[in-house]
Each structure stands twice: as C-alpha cells, then as structure tokens.
Coordinates of C-alpha atoms in Angstrom, one line a residue:
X19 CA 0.0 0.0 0.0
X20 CA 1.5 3.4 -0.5
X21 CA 1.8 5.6 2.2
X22 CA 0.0 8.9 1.9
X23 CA 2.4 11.9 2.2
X24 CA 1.5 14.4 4.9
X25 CA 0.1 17.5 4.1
X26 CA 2.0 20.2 3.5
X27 CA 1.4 23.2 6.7
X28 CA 4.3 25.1 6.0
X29 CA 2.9 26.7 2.9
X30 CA 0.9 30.2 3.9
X31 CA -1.6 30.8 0.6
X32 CA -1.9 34.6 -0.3
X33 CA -5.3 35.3 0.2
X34 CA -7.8 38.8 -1.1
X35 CA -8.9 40.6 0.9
X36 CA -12.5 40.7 2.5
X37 CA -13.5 37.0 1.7
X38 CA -16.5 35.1 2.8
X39 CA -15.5 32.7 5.0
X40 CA -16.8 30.1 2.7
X41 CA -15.1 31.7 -0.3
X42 CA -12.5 28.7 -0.2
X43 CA -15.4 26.3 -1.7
X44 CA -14.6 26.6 -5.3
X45 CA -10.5 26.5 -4.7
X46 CA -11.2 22.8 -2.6
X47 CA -13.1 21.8 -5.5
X48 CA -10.0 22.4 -7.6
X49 CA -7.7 21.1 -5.1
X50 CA -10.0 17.7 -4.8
X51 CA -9.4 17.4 -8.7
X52 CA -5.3 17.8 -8.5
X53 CA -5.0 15.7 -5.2
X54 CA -6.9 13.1 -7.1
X55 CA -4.7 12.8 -10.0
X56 CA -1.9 13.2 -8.0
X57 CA -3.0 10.3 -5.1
X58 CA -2.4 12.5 -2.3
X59 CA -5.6 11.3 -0.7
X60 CA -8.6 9.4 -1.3
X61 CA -11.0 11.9 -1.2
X62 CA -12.0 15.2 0.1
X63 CA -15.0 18.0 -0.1
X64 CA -15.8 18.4 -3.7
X65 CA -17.7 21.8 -4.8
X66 CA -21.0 20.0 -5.2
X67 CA -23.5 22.8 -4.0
X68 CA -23.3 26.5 -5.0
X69 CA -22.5 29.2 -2.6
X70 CA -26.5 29.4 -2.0
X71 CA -26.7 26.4 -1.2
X72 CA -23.9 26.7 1.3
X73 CA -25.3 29.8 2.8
X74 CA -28.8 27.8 2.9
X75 CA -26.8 25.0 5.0
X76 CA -24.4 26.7 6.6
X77 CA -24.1 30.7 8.5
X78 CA -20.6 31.0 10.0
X79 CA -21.2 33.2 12.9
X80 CA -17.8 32.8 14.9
X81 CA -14.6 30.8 14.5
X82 CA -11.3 30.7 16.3
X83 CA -9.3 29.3 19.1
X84 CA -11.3 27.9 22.3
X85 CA -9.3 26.2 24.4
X86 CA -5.1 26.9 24.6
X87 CA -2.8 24.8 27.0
X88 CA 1.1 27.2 26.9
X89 CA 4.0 25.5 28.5
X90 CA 6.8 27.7 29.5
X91 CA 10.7 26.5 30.0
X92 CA 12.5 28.2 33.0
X93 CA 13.0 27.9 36.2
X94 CA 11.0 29.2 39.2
X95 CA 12.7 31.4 41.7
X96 CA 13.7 30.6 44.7
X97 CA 11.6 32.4 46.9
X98 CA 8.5 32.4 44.9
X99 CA 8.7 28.4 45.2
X100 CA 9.0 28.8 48.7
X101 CA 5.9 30.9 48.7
X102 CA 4.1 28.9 46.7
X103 CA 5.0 25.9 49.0
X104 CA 3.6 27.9 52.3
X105 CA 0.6 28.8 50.8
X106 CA -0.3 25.6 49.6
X107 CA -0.2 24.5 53.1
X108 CA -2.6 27.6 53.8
X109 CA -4.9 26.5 51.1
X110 CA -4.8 22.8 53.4
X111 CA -5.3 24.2 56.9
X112 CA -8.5 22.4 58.7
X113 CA -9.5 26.4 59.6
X114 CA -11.3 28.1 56.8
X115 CA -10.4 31.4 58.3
X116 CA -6.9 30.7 57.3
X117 CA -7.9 28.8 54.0
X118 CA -8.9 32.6 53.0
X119 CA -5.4 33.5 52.9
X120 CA -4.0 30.9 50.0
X121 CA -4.2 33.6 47.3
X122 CA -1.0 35.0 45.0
X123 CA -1.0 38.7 43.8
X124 CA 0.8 39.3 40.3
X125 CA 0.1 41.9 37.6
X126 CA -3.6 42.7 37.7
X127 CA -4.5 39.1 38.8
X128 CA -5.4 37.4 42.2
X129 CA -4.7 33.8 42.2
X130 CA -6.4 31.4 44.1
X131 CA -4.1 29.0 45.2
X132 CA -5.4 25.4 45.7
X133 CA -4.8 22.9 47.9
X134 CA -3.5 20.2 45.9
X135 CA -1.3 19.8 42.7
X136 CA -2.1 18.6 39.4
X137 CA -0.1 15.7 38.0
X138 CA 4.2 16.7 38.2
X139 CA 3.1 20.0 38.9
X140 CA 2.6 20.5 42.6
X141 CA 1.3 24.6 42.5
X142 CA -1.9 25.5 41.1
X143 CA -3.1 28.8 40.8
X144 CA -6.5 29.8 39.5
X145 CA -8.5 32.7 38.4
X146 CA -11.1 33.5 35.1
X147 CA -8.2 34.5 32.9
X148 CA -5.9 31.6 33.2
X149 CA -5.3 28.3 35.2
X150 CA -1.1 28.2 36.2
X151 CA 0.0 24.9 37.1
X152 CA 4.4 25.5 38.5
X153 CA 6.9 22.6 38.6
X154 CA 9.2 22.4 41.2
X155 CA 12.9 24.1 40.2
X156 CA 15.3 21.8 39.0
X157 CA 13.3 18.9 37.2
X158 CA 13.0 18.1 33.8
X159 CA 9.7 19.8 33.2
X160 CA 8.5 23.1 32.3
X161 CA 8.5 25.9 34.7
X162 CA 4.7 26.4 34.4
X163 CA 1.8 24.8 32.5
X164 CA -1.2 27.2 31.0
X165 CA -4.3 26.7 30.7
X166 CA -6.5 30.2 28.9
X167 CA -9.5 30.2 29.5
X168 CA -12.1 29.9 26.3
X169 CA -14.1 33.7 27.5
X170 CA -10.3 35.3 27.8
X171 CA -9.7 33.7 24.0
X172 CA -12.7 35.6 22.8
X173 CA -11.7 39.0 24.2
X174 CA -7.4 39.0 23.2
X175 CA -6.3 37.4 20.4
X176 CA -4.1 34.2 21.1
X177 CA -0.6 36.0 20.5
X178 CA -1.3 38.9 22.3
X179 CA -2.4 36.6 25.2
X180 CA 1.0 35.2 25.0
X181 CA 2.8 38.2 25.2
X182 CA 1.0 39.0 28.1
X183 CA 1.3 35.8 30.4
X184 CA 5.0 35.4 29.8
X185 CA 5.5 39.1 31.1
X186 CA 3.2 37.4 34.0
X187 CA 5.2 34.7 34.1
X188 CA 8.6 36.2 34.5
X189 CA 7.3 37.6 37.8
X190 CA 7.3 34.0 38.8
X191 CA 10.9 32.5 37.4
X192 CA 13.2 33.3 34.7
X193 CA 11.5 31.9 31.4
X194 CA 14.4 30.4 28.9
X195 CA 12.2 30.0 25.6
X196 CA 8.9 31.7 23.8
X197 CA 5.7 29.0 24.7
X198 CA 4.8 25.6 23.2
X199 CA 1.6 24.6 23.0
X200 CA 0.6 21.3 24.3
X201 CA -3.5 21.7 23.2
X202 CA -5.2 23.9 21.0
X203 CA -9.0 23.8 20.4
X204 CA -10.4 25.3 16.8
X205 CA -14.2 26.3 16.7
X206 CA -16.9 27.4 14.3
X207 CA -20.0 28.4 15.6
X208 CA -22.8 28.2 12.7
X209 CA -26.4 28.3 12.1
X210 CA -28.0 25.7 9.6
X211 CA -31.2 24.5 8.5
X212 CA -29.2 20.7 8.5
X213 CA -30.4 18.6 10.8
X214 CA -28.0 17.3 12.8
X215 CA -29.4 13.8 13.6
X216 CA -30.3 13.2 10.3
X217 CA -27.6 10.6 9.5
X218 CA -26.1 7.6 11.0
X219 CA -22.3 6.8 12.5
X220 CA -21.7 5.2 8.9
X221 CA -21.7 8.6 7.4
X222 CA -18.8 9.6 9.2
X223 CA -15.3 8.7 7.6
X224 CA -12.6 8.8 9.7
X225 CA -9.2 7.7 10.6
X226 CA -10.6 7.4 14.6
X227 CA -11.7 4.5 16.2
X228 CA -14.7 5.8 18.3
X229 CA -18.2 7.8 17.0
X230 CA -20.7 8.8 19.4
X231 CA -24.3 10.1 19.5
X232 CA -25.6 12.0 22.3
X233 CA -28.8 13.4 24.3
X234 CA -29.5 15.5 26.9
X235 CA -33.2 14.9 28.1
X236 CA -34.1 13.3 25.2
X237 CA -33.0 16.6 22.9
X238 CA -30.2 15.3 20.7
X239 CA -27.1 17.1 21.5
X240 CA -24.6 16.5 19.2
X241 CA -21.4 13.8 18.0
X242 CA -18.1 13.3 19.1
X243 CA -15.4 11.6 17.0
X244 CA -12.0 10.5 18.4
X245 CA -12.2 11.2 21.9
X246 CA -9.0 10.5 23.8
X247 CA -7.0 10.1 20.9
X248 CA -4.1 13.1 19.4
X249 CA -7.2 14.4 17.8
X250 CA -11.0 14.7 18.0
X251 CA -13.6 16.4 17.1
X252 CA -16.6 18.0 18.6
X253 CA -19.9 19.0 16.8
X254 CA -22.7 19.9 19.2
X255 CA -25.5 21.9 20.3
X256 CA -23.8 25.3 21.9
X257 CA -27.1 26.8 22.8
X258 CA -27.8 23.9 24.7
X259 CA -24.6 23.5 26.6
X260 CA -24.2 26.9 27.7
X261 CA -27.3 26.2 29.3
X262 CA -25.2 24.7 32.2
X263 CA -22.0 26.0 31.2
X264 CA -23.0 29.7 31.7
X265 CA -21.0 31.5 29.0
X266 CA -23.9 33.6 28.0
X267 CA -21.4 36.1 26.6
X268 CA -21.0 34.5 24.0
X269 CA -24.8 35.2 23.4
X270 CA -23.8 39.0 23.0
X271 CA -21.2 37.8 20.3
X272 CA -23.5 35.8 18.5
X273 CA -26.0 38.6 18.3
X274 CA -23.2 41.1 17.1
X275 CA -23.0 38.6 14.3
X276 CA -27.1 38.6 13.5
X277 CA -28.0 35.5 15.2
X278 CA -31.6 36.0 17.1
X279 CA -32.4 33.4 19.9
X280 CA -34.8 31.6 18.3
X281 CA -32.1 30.0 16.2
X282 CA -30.0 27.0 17.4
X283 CA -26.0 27.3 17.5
X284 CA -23.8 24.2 16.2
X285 CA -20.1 24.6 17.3
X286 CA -17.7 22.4 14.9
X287 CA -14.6 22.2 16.9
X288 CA -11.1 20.0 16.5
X289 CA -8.8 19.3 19.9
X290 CA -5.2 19.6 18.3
X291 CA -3.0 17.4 21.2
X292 CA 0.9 18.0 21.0
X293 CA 1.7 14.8 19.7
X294 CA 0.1 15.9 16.3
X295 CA 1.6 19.0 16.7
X296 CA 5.3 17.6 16.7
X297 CA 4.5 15.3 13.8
X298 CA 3.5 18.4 11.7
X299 CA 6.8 20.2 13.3
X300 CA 4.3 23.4 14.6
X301 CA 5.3 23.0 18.3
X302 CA 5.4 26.8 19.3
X303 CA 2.8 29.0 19.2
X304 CA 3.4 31.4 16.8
X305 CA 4.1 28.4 14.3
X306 CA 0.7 27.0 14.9
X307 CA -1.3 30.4 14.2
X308 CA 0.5 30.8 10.9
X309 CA -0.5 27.1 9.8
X310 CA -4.3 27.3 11.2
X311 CA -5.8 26.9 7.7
X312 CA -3.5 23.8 7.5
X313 CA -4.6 21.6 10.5
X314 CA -8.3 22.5 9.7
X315 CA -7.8 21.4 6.2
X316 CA -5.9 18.2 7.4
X317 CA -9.1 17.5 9.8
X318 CA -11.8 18.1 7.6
X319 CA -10.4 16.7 4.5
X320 CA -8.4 13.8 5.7
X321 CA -8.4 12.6 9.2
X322 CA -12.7 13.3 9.3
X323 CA -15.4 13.8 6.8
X324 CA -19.0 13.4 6.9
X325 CA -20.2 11.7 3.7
X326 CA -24.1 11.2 2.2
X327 CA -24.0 7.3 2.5
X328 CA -24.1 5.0 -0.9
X329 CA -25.2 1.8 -0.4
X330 CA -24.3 0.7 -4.1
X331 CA -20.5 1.3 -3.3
X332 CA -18.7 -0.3 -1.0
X333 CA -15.9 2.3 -1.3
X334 CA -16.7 4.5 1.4
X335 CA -13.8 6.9 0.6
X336 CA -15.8 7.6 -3.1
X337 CA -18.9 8.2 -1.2
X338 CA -19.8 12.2 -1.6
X339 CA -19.1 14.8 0.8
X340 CA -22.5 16.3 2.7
X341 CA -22.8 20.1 1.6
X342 CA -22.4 20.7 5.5
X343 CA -19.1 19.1 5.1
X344 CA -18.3 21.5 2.2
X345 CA -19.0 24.8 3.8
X346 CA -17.5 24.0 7.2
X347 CA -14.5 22.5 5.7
X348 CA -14.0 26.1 3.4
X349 CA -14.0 28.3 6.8
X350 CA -10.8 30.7 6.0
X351 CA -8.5 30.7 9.2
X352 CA -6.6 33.8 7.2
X353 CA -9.6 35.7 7.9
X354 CA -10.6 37.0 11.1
X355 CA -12.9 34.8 13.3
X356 CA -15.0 37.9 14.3
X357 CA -14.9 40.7 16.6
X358 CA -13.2 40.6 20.2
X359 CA -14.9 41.3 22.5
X360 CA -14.7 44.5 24.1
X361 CA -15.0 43.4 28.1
X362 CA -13.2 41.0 30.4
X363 CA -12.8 40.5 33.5
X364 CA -10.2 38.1 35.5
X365 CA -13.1 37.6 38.5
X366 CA -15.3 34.4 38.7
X367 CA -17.3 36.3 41.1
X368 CA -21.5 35.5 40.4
X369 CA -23.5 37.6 38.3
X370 CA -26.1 40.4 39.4
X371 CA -28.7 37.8 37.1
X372 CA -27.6 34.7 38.8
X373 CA -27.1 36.6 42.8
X374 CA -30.7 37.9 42.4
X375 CA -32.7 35.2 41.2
X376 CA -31.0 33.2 44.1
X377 CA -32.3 36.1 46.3
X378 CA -35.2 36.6 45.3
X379 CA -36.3 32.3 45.6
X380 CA -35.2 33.0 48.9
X381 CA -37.2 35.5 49.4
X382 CA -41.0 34.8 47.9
X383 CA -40.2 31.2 49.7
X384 CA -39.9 33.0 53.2
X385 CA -42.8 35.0 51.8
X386 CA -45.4 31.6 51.3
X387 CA -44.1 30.4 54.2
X388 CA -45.1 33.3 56.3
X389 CA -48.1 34.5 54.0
X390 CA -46.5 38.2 53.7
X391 CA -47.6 40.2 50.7
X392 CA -45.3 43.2 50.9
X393 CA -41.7 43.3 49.7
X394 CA -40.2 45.6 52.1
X395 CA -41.8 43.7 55.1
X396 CA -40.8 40.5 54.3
X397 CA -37.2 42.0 52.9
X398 CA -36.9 43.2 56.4
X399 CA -38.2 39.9 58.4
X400 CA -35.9 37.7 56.1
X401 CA -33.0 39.9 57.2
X402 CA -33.7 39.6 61.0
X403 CA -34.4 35.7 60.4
X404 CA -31.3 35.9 59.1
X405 CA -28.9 37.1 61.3
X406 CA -31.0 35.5 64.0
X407 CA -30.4 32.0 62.2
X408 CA -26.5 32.5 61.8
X409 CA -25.9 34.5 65.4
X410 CA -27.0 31.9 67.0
X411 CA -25.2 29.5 64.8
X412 CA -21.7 31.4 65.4
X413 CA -22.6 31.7 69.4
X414 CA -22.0 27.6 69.4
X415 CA -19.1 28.0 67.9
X416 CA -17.9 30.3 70.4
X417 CA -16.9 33.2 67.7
X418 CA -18.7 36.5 67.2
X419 CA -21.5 36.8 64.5
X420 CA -19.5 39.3 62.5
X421 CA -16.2 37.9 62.8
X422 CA -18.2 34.7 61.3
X423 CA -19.5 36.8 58.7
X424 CA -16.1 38.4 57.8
X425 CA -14.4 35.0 57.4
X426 CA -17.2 33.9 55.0
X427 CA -17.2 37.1 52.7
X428 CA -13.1 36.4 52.8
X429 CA -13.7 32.8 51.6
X430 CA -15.7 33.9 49.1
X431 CA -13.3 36.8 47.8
X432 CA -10.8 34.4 47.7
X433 CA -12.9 31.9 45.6
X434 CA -14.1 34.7 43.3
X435 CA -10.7 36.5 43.1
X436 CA -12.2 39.6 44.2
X437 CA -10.8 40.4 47.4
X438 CA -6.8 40.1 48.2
X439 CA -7.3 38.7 51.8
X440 CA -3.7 39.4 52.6
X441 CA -3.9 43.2 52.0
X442 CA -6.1 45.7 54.1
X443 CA -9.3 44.9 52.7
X444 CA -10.9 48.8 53.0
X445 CA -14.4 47.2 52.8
X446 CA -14.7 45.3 55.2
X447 CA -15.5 47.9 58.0
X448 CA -18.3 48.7 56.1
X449 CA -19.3 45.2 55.7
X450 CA -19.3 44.6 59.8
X451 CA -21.3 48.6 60.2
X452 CA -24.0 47.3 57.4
X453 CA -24.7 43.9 59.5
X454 CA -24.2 45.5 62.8
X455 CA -27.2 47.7 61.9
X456 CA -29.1 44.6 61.2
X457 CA -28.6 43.4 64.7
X458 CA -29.4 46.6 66.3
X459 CA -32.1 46.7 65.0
X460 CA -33.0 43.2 65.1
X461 CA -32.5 43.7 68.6
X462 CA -34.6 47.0 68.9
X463 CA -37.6 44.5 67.0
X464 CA -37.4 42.2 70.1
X465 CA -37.7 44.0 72.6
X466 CA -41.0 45.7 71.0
X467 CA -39.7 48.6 69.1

C-alpha cells in the first residue's frame, strides 16, 4: 500500500482581501481534482453545492481558538517556590479562616491557590483569565503549565495573550524559551437548516476508532469523533450547553453577528494534542497560528469527513461529501474569526442575574411560608431571620457573629478572586457597620420597638 504523504502546513496561501468565510469552496473543488490525480488522498470535499446552497446550509457566525494549553521553560525562583509551598499549606489548613489567605497577587490578577497539585506540577493557581499549574525548580519539566480560559480567547487574540502571560510569568521565574503549545482547540459556531441527527455513524469517515451520538433529556445534543485520541472532534448543540456552562457572553457575540435566539448554535470544533503538533513540526505557538488553515484542512479533509452514504458502493472513501461538510470544511483561518470582545474581567465572582434570582427564591419562599404580601416587610423579616439563624449558629461555635460573617465574605473573595485577603481589605468595615445595623435593630424588633 503506498503511504500517503503528509500534508504540506508550512505553505501560507496569499489570500484577497474581505473574503466570505466560505469563499474557499470553489478552490477545494479544484484542489479535490489535482489531489486526485496526484494520489495524495482518497478523497476530500468536492464543490457539489453553490455558494446558495452553502449559505442555505451553513451561517458561520464565529470561529477561532477555544481552548489553549502554553508550557513555559524556565526555572521558578527561589523564593517564589518557597511561597508557593507555604501557601499551599494555607490552602490545606482544617480552619477556613486561614484557608482565605491561599491567594497569590501578580500583575492585575489574584490567584487562588489550591490545595493540591495537578499531575508533576505540585502549585496550582486559579483565576477566570488563566489556570497556572508550576513545577518544582530543578526537574526536567517546564516551569509552568497554561491553561487560557475559552471567555479570555474571545476578548485578546491568542498571540497577544501570550505576550501578556509570559511578562506574568517572569514575575514567577526566569522563562528560557517563547511557549509551546501542548493543546489547542479550533471552533466554528454556525447556524444551519441541516439537521443534525439526520444521518447515522456510517456517514462519518474517519481515521478514529470511536463515534458517538448523544442526548441530553431526550433533545439530541450533538457527536463526538475520536475522543482520547491526538485528535478529536466535537460537533454539538452550543445553545444547549451553555445552558449549564454559563458563557452567555458569548450570546452577546453571536447577536453582534445577527444571530436572534430563536435560532440554534452548532459549534464544529477539532482538539489539536501536542503529539500531532510535533508530527506536523508546529510545536510553538506562533508556528501553529500561521499554519491554522492547514490543520483544519488536514481534519476536515483527511483525518474526518461526513459523507451522504451510498449503499451501491462499498468504497466508502468515493462516497460524496454532505454540503455541510463542504462549507464547514472552506472556513478561512486567514480571515478573522469575528470581533473581540470588548469586556473581560479576570473575576469568577457571580453575576447580578444569577445573585438575584437566588435572592429573590429565597425571598418569595420565606414570603409563602409566612403569607407576607409586601416586599419591604418581608425583605426586612428575612433579614432579621437571618442574622437570627447564623448568630445563634456562630454563638456555638464560640466566635462572634460578624467575625463569622467576615471570614465567609473572605472565603468567598478568595474563591471569586475579588478580594486580596492578605492586603487591608478597605471594605470590610463597612461590611461589619452594614450587619451591625441589622442586629441593632433586630434587637430593637425584640424587645418591641
């Protein structure tokens, strides 16, 4: 059998300016024709629908990088490690007053620092921008593992991101080389008039050994191809996971981009691992954004394609591509994915939607239960119930309501990366006069007024 040469990433195509992302169509349709002749692979998207029909299957309304895993060589210094090392033992201690304390200040970020390590690296630092995982000095590992998070990736482009967390970095250890990237996610968010469920595993034609339907309360959710292996592939209902997942910023995006929510969000997207990467010689970073259009043209044309099924051939590398196949397959990487967006913020803090709806359950409960009618009543009971509950709670425990209540709000800054526990926290004697008025006047309410 002859072996199939690779395909060629290191070539960068000029492309014209101001492009449909699916302008690509008719030059894969061209390419399928010389690749055939040629044998360099059995078979990819042919140009078999017009751009109508494309745009009647197929609305790209995002595309870009999701998910990117840096690793940094260097070596940590000295007294950071030691640092690291005593707070991780902070982040352990059986007293959650002291647990608030396990946080690391650097640049405009305040990590949590968690109580255990992840794999080889022992330090794990956390916030919404990234996830820093730290080696100890002197093994043969990198100095810090990366992980950006997918909300950062759609506000900074990937190499600016870069720039920025090895200037973090170096605040941490002396960094020897630029990043490599161990894992890097490519997406395409798209509306279509396909449905999804419409065809069966045989359709898909792949070089992976595992397919895989799924539901979520009986509402098909989407396929998976490969999981586990150097690659896989993703293509799923994004509406309906960010139902749990609660990125609804990417709703905003979407909207900037004429979606409405009546309409249904399909996210095609392909986990690059490292091992593929070093068999395609892209390991750093800046290597792998200049050959983007190459590993999606290597996914979607020869390690996966979804095919219409015919029965009368046993051959199923001649069976046809599905028009989906066609449009997704053309997305220009060359082009730009969409907008950034124009906010961020490093804080996993909860929002004023979710806070609020939390509240106010609370609150109509407490109102049922005690057949109230009026909102600033029962607002005002709830409070005294309130501190009565936890006063009494805190009195067992032999420590003060509002040192209880201080300790809690610190947890929580720490969780949220909000408050830096370790610094004079100018808030908080606000915090104790706001609840101390509570209690007076709780108090007051007991004794009649």
């Amino acid at each position: 059998m002859n072996k199939k040469p690779r395909p060629d990433l290191g070539s960068n195509h000029e492309q014209p300016h101001n492009r449909s992302p699916v302008g690509r169509s008719s030059e894969l349709a061209a390419g399928e024709d010389r690749r055939r002749t040629s044998g360099e692979m059995d078979a990819v998207p042919s140009n078999t629908a017009s751009n109508s029909c494309i745009g009647h299957f197929f609305r790209p309304l995002r595309w870009g990088v999701d998910s990117l895993y840096l690793s940094f060589q260097g070596d940590l210094f000295r007294g950071v490690e030691q640092r690291l090392n005593d707070l991780k033992a902070v982040a352990q201690s059986s007293e959650s007053h002291e647990q608030a304390f396990a946080q690391y200040e650097a640049g405009a970020h305040v990590f949590e620092v968690r109580d255990k390590g992840a794999g080889m690296f022992p330090y794990v630092l956390d916030d919404n921008a990234y996830r820093l995982q730290f080696s100890r000095s002197g093994k043969k590992l990198p100095m810090a593992y990366a992980k950006v998070s997918s909300e950062y990736l759609c506000h900074k482009s990937a190499q600016d991101i870069e720039s920025e967390l090895r200037a973090l970095l170096e605040e941490f250890g002396e960094i020897t080389d630029s990043a490599n990237v161990s894992r890097i996610d490519l997406y395409v968010d798209f509306v279509s008039s396909v449905d999804m469920e419409s065809w069966t595993r045989s359709a898909w034609v792949t070089r992976a050994s595992s397919v895989n339907a799924y539901s979520v309360g009986g509402r098909f959710s989407g396929w998976t191809v490969g999981l586990g292996g150097v690659i896989a592939c993703r293509l799923y209902d994004k509406t309906l996971e960010i139902e749990t997942s609660k990125k609804g910023y990417l709703r905003a995006l979407w909207s900037e981009q004429g979606w409405t929510d009546d309409q249904k969000v399909w996210r095609l997207e392909f986990q690059f691992r490292r091992e593929i990467l070093d068999q395609k010689g892209i390991q750093k970073l800046y290597s792998v954004l200049s050959h983007l259009n190459g590993l999606w043209s290597y996914a979607t044309t020869e390690w996966l394609r979804l095919t219409e099924p015919n029965p009368d051939d046993k051959t199923r590398a001649r069976w046809p591509v599905h028009p989906l196949w066609i449009a997704v397959a053309s997305v220009d990487w060359e082009d730009d994915g969409a907008p950034l967006s124009k906010r961020f913020s490093p804080l996993r803090a909860p929002s004023d939607d979710g806070l609020c709806k939390m509240a106010f359950s609370a609150l109509t409960s407490f109102m049922a239960r005690e057949c109230l009618w009026d909102f600033n009543e029962a607002w005002h009971y709830l409070g005294n119930r309130l501190y009565d509950y936890h006063a009494t709670r805190s009195h067992f425990q032999g420590i003060p309501f509002e040192q209880m209540l201080v300790e809690r709000v610190r947890l929580k800054g720490r969780k949220f990366n909000t408050i830096n526990n370790a610094a004079e926290i100018p808030h908080e004697d606000r915090i104790r006069e706001g609840y101390d008025e509570v209690a007076r006047e709780y108090r007051k309410q007991s004794r009649g007024g």
